[in-house]
Amino acid sequence: MLQNRRILLIISGGIAGYKSLELIRRLRERGAAVRCIMTAAAKQFITPLSVASLSEDKVYDDLWSLTDESEMGHIRLSREADLVVVAPASADLIARMSAGLADDLATTALLASDKPVLVAPAMNVVMWAHPATQANLALLEKRGVRRIGPGCGELACGETGSGRMAEPLEIVAAIERVLSGDPRLSGRRALVTSGPTREPIDPVRYISNHSSGKQGHAIAAALAALGADTVLVSGPTQELAPAGVQLVPVETAAQMLAACEAAFPVDIAVMAAAVADWRVESAPGHKLKKNGTPPVLRLAENPDILSRIAQRGNDRPSLVVGFAAETEDVVGNARRKLRRKHCDWILANDVSPGSGTFGGDCNTIHLVDAKGVEDWPLMTKEAVAARLAERIAASLAPQPARHP
Ligand code: PMT
């Protein structure tokens, strides 16, 4: 679907620049034409020669180049593209974009562009968390700029946290999404929970479960693919943040509840996380020592996030979807959960040992609502997510007017 699409790639300064070279390759092998602008800082990290060789085009870097201006002009440069991608988008370039500056070729092309813009931020964790950066991004997003990432993990500066540029293939997927523009959930905001929670026993031990986050992450990706502005609140997993989704990493059920509440207002809530039902009532701040007598752990019940969301007042989401992880009487228990938790749909799945549901790639779903039960066949978790997203889009679509 990227065949003959024209991407203007703006590369700003950052160690993640090496991933932009890979991004160019991935876009070229999909048939896209890639034209590149490099900032002065970008050239400190990767060479214009590498960029030109991989893009098979000249590299633009000078606002005042007589030759470039007579051949192309910075206005044409930005208007001839189908999409402008900024990767890596440094904190500095994001700040200059939000201020509307036009003091080099990159910012001038961005200001002169009438095309969709996708940014892939990359920076140090503290720079990313800084209120100035967050405010600049919020302003850009309000103006319609799309964002992919950043992801979490070890950063080139040696620190750990959010700030890693999204992987090239994630950026490609986000580009495909922006260009395909399936609009059925655009203008809708979705909240998805995913993964397990971890409830500390002491600073080094915890209570948790086997959820991998595969199902929840796939659902967030599928909703985003239909245009929903999607927030994914996830416990610890190995899964990458889906492209175009805002990931909020959490550990405990209490943190998951707080992050979900902070995401409101939302139109759609899908609670796929395996939230630990109990936490240790008072986990000590120091490591428990062996002293011949095993400790007795007193448990307290965690808040039920799904129930709380389904019973909100004026800002209850239009559609609240829960899961039911069962080992026996799967549909019967799911029916009871639907009523007890006041949600609209329950996706029931069998998590008995041997089912492979926890951590596996496939799932068998029974969709339970007030009207009855729909049995889905065994599918990959991606296919479950796509089918659910389609069903959500259909249920939220404006109903045709009824004629008397
Ligand atoms: O992550 P994977 O390896 O891909 O596995 C997917 C899955 C099995 C985790 C997923 O498909 C699933 O079933 N998720 C729900 C797991 C669960 O905790 O089910 P439950 O029957 O205990 O809870 C019912 C519902 O209440 C769920 O929507 C759950 O998110 C929610 N809940 C439960 C407890 C709690 N304290 N707060 C909640 O919101």
Coordinates of C-alpha atoms and ligand atoms in Angstrom, one line a residue:
M1 CA 0.0 0.0 0.0
L2 CA 3.0 2.3 0.1
Q3 CA 3.7 1.8 -3.6
N4 CA 4.3 5.2 -5.3
R5 CA 3.5 7.1 -2.1
R6 CA 5.8 10.0 -1.5
I7 CA 7.2 10.5 2.0
L8 CA 9.2 13.6 3.0
L9 CA 11.4 12.3 5.8
I10 CA 12.8 15.0 8.1
I11 CA 15.8 13.7 10.2
S12 CA 16.7 15.8 13.2
G13 CA 19.7 15.3 15.5
G14 CA 19.8 12.3 17.7
I15 CA 21.5 9.0 18.1
A16 CA 18.3 7.3 16.9
G17 CA 19.3 8.7 13.4
Y18 CA 20.7 5.3 12.6
K19 CA 17.2 3.9 12.7
S20 CA 16.1 6.4 10.1
L21 CA 18.5 4.8 7.7
E22 CA 16.7 1.5 8.3
L23 CA 13.4 3.3 8.0
I24 CA 14.3 4.6 4.5
R25 CA 15.2 1.0 3.5
R26 CA 11.9 -0.4 4.7
L27 CA 9.9 2.4 3.0
R28 CA 11.9 2.0 -0.3
E29 CA 11.4 -1.8 -0.3
R30 CA 7.6 -1.2 -0.1
G31 CA 7.8 1.0 -3.2
A32 CA 7.6 4.4 -1.5
A33 CA 9.6 7.4 -2.8
V34 CA 11.5 8.9 0.1
R35 CA 12.9 12.4 -0.1
C36 CA 15.0 13.5 2.9
I37 CA 15.7 16.8 4.7
M38 CA 18.5 16.7 7.4
T39 CA 19.0 19.3 10.1
A40 CA 22.5 20.4 10.9
A41 CA 22.4 18.3 14.1
A42 CA 21.3 15.2 12.2
K43 CA 24.5 15.4 10.1
Q44 CA 26.5 15.0 13.4
F45 CA 25.0 11.5 13.7
I46 CA 24.6 10.1 10.2
T47 CA 26.0 11.2 6.9
P48 CA 24.1 12.8 4.0
L49 CA 25.9 10.3 1.8
S50 CA 24.3 7.3 3.6
V51 CA 20.9 9.0 3.4
A52 CA 21.2 9.9 -0.3
S53 CA 22.4 6.4 -1.1
L54 CA 19.5 4.6 0.6
S55 CA 16.8 7.1 -0.5
E56 CA 18.3 7.2 -4.1
D57 CA 17.6 10.9 -4.1
K58 CA 19.5 14.0 -3.2
V59 CA 19.5 15.2 0.4
Y60 CA 18.1 18.6 1.2
D61 CA 19.7 20.5 4.1
D62 CA 20.1 24.2 3.3
L63 CA 17.4 26.8 3.3
W64 CA 19.6 29.2 1.4
S65 CA 20.8 26.9 -1.4
L66 CA 20.3 28.8 -4.7
T67 CA 20.5 25.5 -6.6
D68 CA 17.9 23.7 -4.5
E69 CA 15.6 26.7 -4.5
S70 CA 15.7 27.2 -8.2
E71 CA 15.2 23.4 -8.9
M72 CA 12.6 22.6 -6.2
G73 CA 11.9 25.4 -3.6
H74 CA 11.1 24.6 0.0
I75 CA 7.3 25.0 -0.6
R76 CA 7.2 22.4 -3.4
L77 CA 9.4 20.1 -1.3
S78 CA 6.8 19.9 1.4
R79 CA 3.7 20.0 -0.9
E80 CA 4.8 17.2 -3.2
A81 CA 4.8 14.7 -0.4
D82 CA 1.8 12.6 0.6
L83 CA 3.0 12.6 4.2
V84 CA 5.7 14.4 6.2
V85 CA 7.5 12.1 8.7
V86 CA 9.9 13.5 11.4
A87 CA 12.1 10.7 12.7
P88 CA 13.9 11.2 14.9
A89 CA 12.0 14.1 16.2
S90 CA 14.3 15.7 18.8
A91 CA 13.0 17.8 21.8
D92 CA 14.4 20.8 20.1
L93 CA 12.7 20.3 16.8
I94 CA 9.4 19.5 18.5
A95 CA 9.7 22.8 20.4
R96 CA 10.5 24.7 17.3
M97 CA 7.5 23.1 15.5
S98 CA 5.1 23.9 18.3
A99 CA 6.4 27.6 18.3
G100 CA 5.9 27.8 14.5
L101 CA 9.6 28.7 13.9
A102 CA 11.0 28.6 10.4
D103 CA 14.7 29.2 10.9
D104 CA 16.1 26.3 8.9
L105 CA 14.9 24.1 6.0
A106 CA 13.3 21.4 8.2
T107 CA 11.1 23.9 10.2
T108 CA 10.3 26.0 7.1
A109 CA 9.2 22.9 5.2
L110 CA 7.0 21.8 8.2
L111 CA 5.4 25.3 8.5
A112 CA 4.8 25.4 4.7
S113 CA 3.3 21.9 4.6
D114 CA -0.4 21.2 4.1
K115 CA 0.1 17.5 4.4
P116 CA -0.4 15.1 7.4
V117 CA 2.6 15.1 9.7
L118 CA 3.8 12.1 11.8
V119 CA 6.5 12.6 14.4
A120 CA 8.6 9.9 16.0
P121 CA 10.1 11.5 19.2
A122 CA 13.5 10.3 20.4
M123 CA 15.3 11.8 23.4
N124 CA 16.5 11.3 26.9
V125 CA 13.9 10.2 29.5
V126 CA 14.1 13.4 31.5
M127 CA 13.8 15.6 28.4
W128 CA 10.8 13.5 27.3
A129 CA 9.1 13.8 30.7
H130 CA 9.8 17.6 31.0
P131 CA 6.6 19.6 31.1
A132 CA 7.9 21.8 28.3
T133 CA 8.2 18.8 25.9
Q134 CA 4.9 17.4 27.0
A135 CA 3.1 20.7 26.5
N136 CA 4.8 21.2 23.0
L137 CA 3.6 17.7 21.9
A138 CA 0.1 18.2 23.3
L139 CA -0.1 21.4 21.3
L140 CA 1.1 19.7 18.1
E141 CA -1.3 16.8 18.6
K142 CA -4.2 19.3 19.1
R143 CA -3.2 20.7 15.7
G144 CA -3.5 17.3 14.2
V145 CA 0.1 16.1 14.2
R146 CA 0.2 12.3 14.7
R147 CA 2.8 10.7 16.9
I148 CA 4.3 7.2 17.1
G149 CA 6.2 6.3 20.2
P150 CA 8.5 6.8 22.0
G151 CA 9.0 3.4 23.5
C152 CA 10.4 2.5 26.9
G153 CA 13.7 0.8 27.6
E154 CA 17.4 1.4 27.8
L155 CA 18.4 4.7 26.1
A156 CA 21.6 5.5 24.3
C157 CA 22.5 7.9 27.1
G158 CA 22.6 5.0 29.6
E159 CA 19.4 5.9 31.4
T160 CA 16.3 3.8 31.2
G161 CA 12.7 4.9 30.6
S162 CA 10.6 6.5 27.8
G163 CA 12.3 8.2 25.0
R164 CA 13.5 5.5 22.6
M165 CA 12.4 6.2 19.0
A166 CA 9.8 3.7 17.8
E167 CA 11.3 0.9 15.7
P168 CA 11.4 1.4 11.9
L169 CA 8.7 -1.2 11.3
E170 CA 6.5 0.4 13.9
I171 CA 6.9 3.7 12.1
V172 CA 6.2 2.0 8.7
A173 CA 2.9 0.6 10.2
A174 CA 2.0 4.1 11.6
I175 CA 2.7 5.6 8.1
E176 CA 0.4 3.0 6.5
R177 CA -2.3 3.7 9.0
V178 CA -2.1 7.5 8.4
L179 CA -2.1 7.0 4.6
S180 CA -4.9 4.4 4.6
G181 CA -7.0 6.6 6.8
D182 CA -9.7 4.1 7.8
P183 CA -11.9 6.7 9.6
R184 CA -14.5 4.5 11.3
L185 CA -13.4 5.3 14.8
S186 CA -11.7 8.6 14.1
G187 CA -12.9 11.2 16.6
R188 CA -13.4 8.4 19.2
R189 CA -11.2 7.9 22.2
A190 CA -10.4 4.4 23.4
L191 CA -8.9 3.1 26.6
V192 CA -7.5 -0.5 26.7
T193 CA -5.9 -2.3 29.6
S194 CA -3.4 -5.1 29.0
G195 CA -0.9 -7.4 30.7
P196 CA -0.7 -8.5 34.3
T197 CA -0.3 -6.4 37.4
R198 CA 2.4 -6.9 39.9
E199 CA 1.6 -6.6 43.6
P200 CA 4.7 -6.3 45.8
I201 CA 5.3 -8.7 48.7
D202 CA 8.4 -6.7 49.5
P203 CA 10.8 -4.6 47.4
V204 CA 12.1 -7.7 45.5
R205 CA 9.1 -10.1 45.3
Y206 CA 5.6 -9.8 43.9
I207 CA 2.3 -11.6 43.2
S208 CA 1.4 -11.7 39.5
N209 CA 0.0 -14.0 36.7
H210 CA 1.0 -15.3 33.3
S211 CA -0.7 -12.6 31.1
S212 CA 1.7 -11.6 28.3
G213 CA -0.2 -8.6 27.1
K214 CA -0.5 -10.1 23.6
Q215 CA -4.3 -9.9 23.5
G216 CA -4.7 -6.4 25.0
H217 CA -1.9 -4.9 22.9
A218 CA -3.5 -6.4 19.7
I219 CA -6.8 -4.8 20.6
A220 CA -5.2 -1.4 21.2
A221 CA -3.5 -1.7 17.7
A222 CA -6.8 -2.7 16.0
L223 CA -8.7 0.2 17.5
A224 CA -6.0 2.6 16.5
A225 CA -6.0 1.2 13.0
L226 CA -9.6 2.2 12.7
G227 CA -8.7 5.7 13.7
A228 CA -9.4 5.7 17.4
D229 CA -7.3 7.9 19.6
T230 CA -6.1 5.0 21.8
V231 CA -4.5 4.9 25.3
L232 CA -3.1 1.6 26.4
V233 CA -2.6 1.1 30.1
S234 CA -0.4 -1.9 30.5
G235 CA 1.3 -3.9 33.2
P236 CA 4.8 -5.2 32.6
T237 CA 5.1 -7.1 29.3
Q238 CA 7.6 -7.9 26.6
E239 CA 5.2 -6.6 23.9
L240 CA 6.2 -3.5 22.0
A241 CA 3.8 -0.5 22.2
P242 CA 1.6 -0.7 19.1
A243 CA 2.2 2.1 16.5
G244 CA 0.1 5.2 17.0
V245 CA -1.0 4.2 20.5
Q246 CA -0.2 6.1 23.7
L247 CA 1.3 3.6 26.1
V248 CA 1.0 4.2 29.9
P249 CA 3.1 1.6 31.7
V250 CA 2.1 0.6 35.2
E251 CA 2.9 -2.1 37.7
T252 CA 0.1 -2.4 40.3
A253 CA -3.7 -2.5 40.2
A254 CA -3.8 0.8 42.0
Q255 CA -1.5 2.4 39.4
M256 CA -3.6 0.9 36.6
L257 CA -6.8 2.3 38.1
A258 CA -5.2 5.8 38.4
A259 CA -3.9 5.7 34.9
C260 CA -7.3 4.6 33.5
E261 CA -9.0 7.4 35.4
A262 CA -6.5 9.9 34.1
A263 CA -7.3 8.9 30.5
F264 CA -10.9 10.0 30.8
P265 CA -13.1 11.0 29.0
V266 CA -13.2 8.0 26.7
D267 CA -15.8 6.6 24.4
I268 CA -14.7 3.0 24.4
A269 CA -13.1 1.0 27.3
V270 CA -11.8 -2.6 26.7
M271 CA -10.4 -4.2 29.9
A272 CA -8.1 -7.0 28.8
A273 CA -5.7 -6.8 31.6
A274 CA -5.3 -9.7 34.1
V275 CA -5.5 -7.5 37.2
A276 CA -4.4 -9.2 40.4
D277 CA -7.5 -9.6 42.6
W278 CA -5.5 -9.2 45.8
R279 CA -2.4 -7.3 47.0
V280 CA -0.4 -7.7 50.2
E281 CA -2.1 -5.5 52.7
S282 CA 1.0 -3.9 54.0
A283 CA 4.1 -4.8 52.0
P284 CA 7.3 -3.9 54.0
G285 CA 9.7 -1.4 52.6
H286 CA 12.6 -3.8 53.2
K287 CA 13.3 -7.4 51.9
L288 CA 11.7 -10.1 54.1
K289 CA 14.4 -12.2 55.7
K290 CA 14.3 -16.0 56.4
N291 CA 14.2 -16.5 60.2
G292 CA 12.9 -20.1 60.4
T293 CA 9.2 -19.1 60.4
P294 CA 7.6 -18.5 57.0
P295 CA 5.9 -15.1 56.9
V296 CA 2.1 -14.9 56.8
L297 CA 0.8 -12.7 54.1
R298 CA -2.4 -10.9 54.7
L299 CA -4.1 -10.0 51.5
A300 CA -6.4 -7.1 50.7
E301 CA -8.8 -6.9 47.7
N302 CA -7.8 -4.7 44.8
P303 CA -10.2 -2.2 43.3
D304 CA -12.2 -3.6 40.4
I305 CA -11.2 -1.3 37.6
L306 CA -13.8 -2.7 35.1
S307 CA -16.7 -2.3 37.6
R308 CA -15.7 1.2 38.4
I309 CA -15.5 2.3 34.8
A310 CA -18.8 0.7 34.0
Q311 CA -20.5 2.4 36.8
R312 CA -19.2 6.0 36.2
G313 CA -21.8 8.6 36.1
N314 CA -22.1 11.2 33.3
D315 CA -18.8 10.3 31.7
R316 CA -19.4 6.5 31.4
P317 CA -17.9 5.3 28.1
S318 CA -20.5 4.5 25.4
L319 CA -19.2 1.0 25.3
V320 CA -17.5 -0.9 28.2
V321 CA -16.1 -4.3 27.3
G322 CA -14.6 -6.7 29.9
F323 CA -13.0 -10.1 29.6
A324 CA -13.7 -13.1 31.7
A325 CA -10.8 -15.5 32.2
E326 CA -12.4 -18.8 33.3
T327 CA -11.4 -22.4 33.9
E328 CA -14.9 -23.9 34.2
D329 CA -18.4 -23.0 33.1
V330 CA -16.9 -20.3 30.9
V331 CA -20.1 -18.8 29.5
G332 CA -22.1 -19.2 32.7
N333 CA -19.5 -17.4 34.7
A334 CA -19.1 -14.7 32.0
R335 CA -22.9 -14.1 32.1
R336 CA -22.7 -13.6 35.9
K337 CA -19.7 -11.2 35.4
L338 CA -21.5 -9.2 32.8
R339 CA -24.3 -8.5 35.3
R340 CA -22.1 -8.1 38.4
K341 CA -19.6 -5.7 36.7
H342 CA -22.3 -3.7 34.7
C343 CA -20.4 -3.9 31.4
D344 CA -21.9 -4.0 28.0
W345 CA -20.0 -7.0 26.6
I346 CA -17.9 -9.7 28.1
L347 CA -15.3 -11.6 26.0
A348 CA -15.1 -14.9 27.8
N349 CA -12.0 -17.1 27.3
D350 CA -10.9 -20.4 28.7
V351 CA -7.6 -20.1 30.6
S352 CA -7.3 -23.6 31.8
P353 CA -3.8 -25.1 31.8
G354 CA -3.4 -26.5 28.3
S355 CA -5.6 -24.0 26.6
G356 CA -2.6 -21.9 25.8
T357 CA -4.6 -18.7 26.2
F358 CA -2.3 -17.1 28.7
G359 CA 0.8 -16.1 26.8
G360 CA -0.2 -18.0 23.6
D361 CA -0.8 -16.5 20.1
C362 CA -4.4 -17.8 19.7
N363 CA -7.7 -17.4 21.6
T364 CA -11.3 -18.7 21.4
I365 CA -13.8 -16.1 22.4
H366 CA -17.4 -16.2 23.5
L367 CA -18.9 -12.7 23.2
V368 CA -21.6 -12.4 25.9
D369 CA -24.0 -9.5 26.0
A370 CA -27.5 -8.9 27.3
K371 CA -29.0 -10.5 24.2
G372 CA -27.0 -13.7 24.2
V373 CA -23.8 -15.4 23.3
E374 CA -21.8 -15.4 20.1
D375 CA -19.1 -18.1 19.7
W376 CA -16.1 -17.2 17.8
P377 CA -13.8 -19.9 16.3
L378 CA -10.2 -20.3 17.4
M379 CA -8.3 -17.3 16.0
T380 CA -5.0 -15.5 16.4
K381 CA -5.1 -12.8 19.0
E382 CA -4.7 -10.2 16.2
A383 CA -7.7 -11.6 14.4
V384 CA -9.7 -11.5 17.7
A385 CA -8.7 -7.9 18.0
A386 CA -9.6 -7.0 14.5
R387 CA -13.0 -8.7 14.8
L388 CA -13.7 -6.9 18.1
A389 CA -12.6 -3.5 16.6
E390 CA -14.9 -4.0 13.6
R391 CA -17.8 -4.9 16.0
I392 CA -17.1 -1.9 18.2
A393 CA -17.1 0.4 15.1
A394 CA -20.4 -1.1 13.9
S395 CA -22.0 -0.7 17.3
L396 CA -21.0 2.9 17.6
A397 CA -21.8 3.9 14.0
P398 CA -24.8 6.3 13.8
Q399 CA -27.9 4.2 13.3
P400 CA -29.9 4.8 10.1
A401 CA -33.0 6.9 10.8
R402 CA -36.1 4.9 11.3
H403 CA -39.1 5.7 9.1
P404 CA -42.5 5.6 10.7
Ligands
PMT1 O1 -2.2 -11.3 28.0 P1 -2.4 -12.6 27.2 O2 -1.3 -13.6 27.5 O3 -2.5 -12.3 25.7 O4 -3.7 -13.3 27.7 C1 -4.9 -12.7 27.5 C2 -5.9 -12.8 28.7 C3 -6.2 -14.2 29.0 C4 -5.2 -12.1 29.9 C5 -7.2 -12.0 28.3 O5 -7.7 -12.6 27.2 C6 -8.1 -12.0 29.5 O6 -8.9 -12.9 29.7 N1 -8.1 -10.9 30.3 C7 -8.9 -10.8 31.6 C8 -8.1 -11.5 32.7 C9 -8.9 -11.4 34.0 O7 -8.3 -10.9 34.9 O8 -10.1 -11.9 33.9 P2 -11.1 -11.9 35.2 O9 -12.2 -12.9 34.8 O10 -10.4 -12.2 36.5 O11 -11.6 -10.4 35.3 C10 -12.8 -10.0 34.7 C11 -12.6 -8.6 34.1 O12 -12.5 -7.7 35.2 C12 -11.5 -8.4 33.2 O13 -11.9 -7.5 32.1 C13 -10.4 -7.7 34.1 O14 -9.6 -6.9 33.3 C14 -11.3 -6.9 35.0 N2 -10.7 -6.7 36.3 C15 -10.5 -7.8 37.2 C16 -10.0 -7.5 38.5 C17 -9.8 -6.2 38.9 N3 -9.4 -6.0 40.1 N4 -10.0 -5.2 38.0 C18 -10.5 -5.4 36.8 O15 -10.7 -4.5 36.0

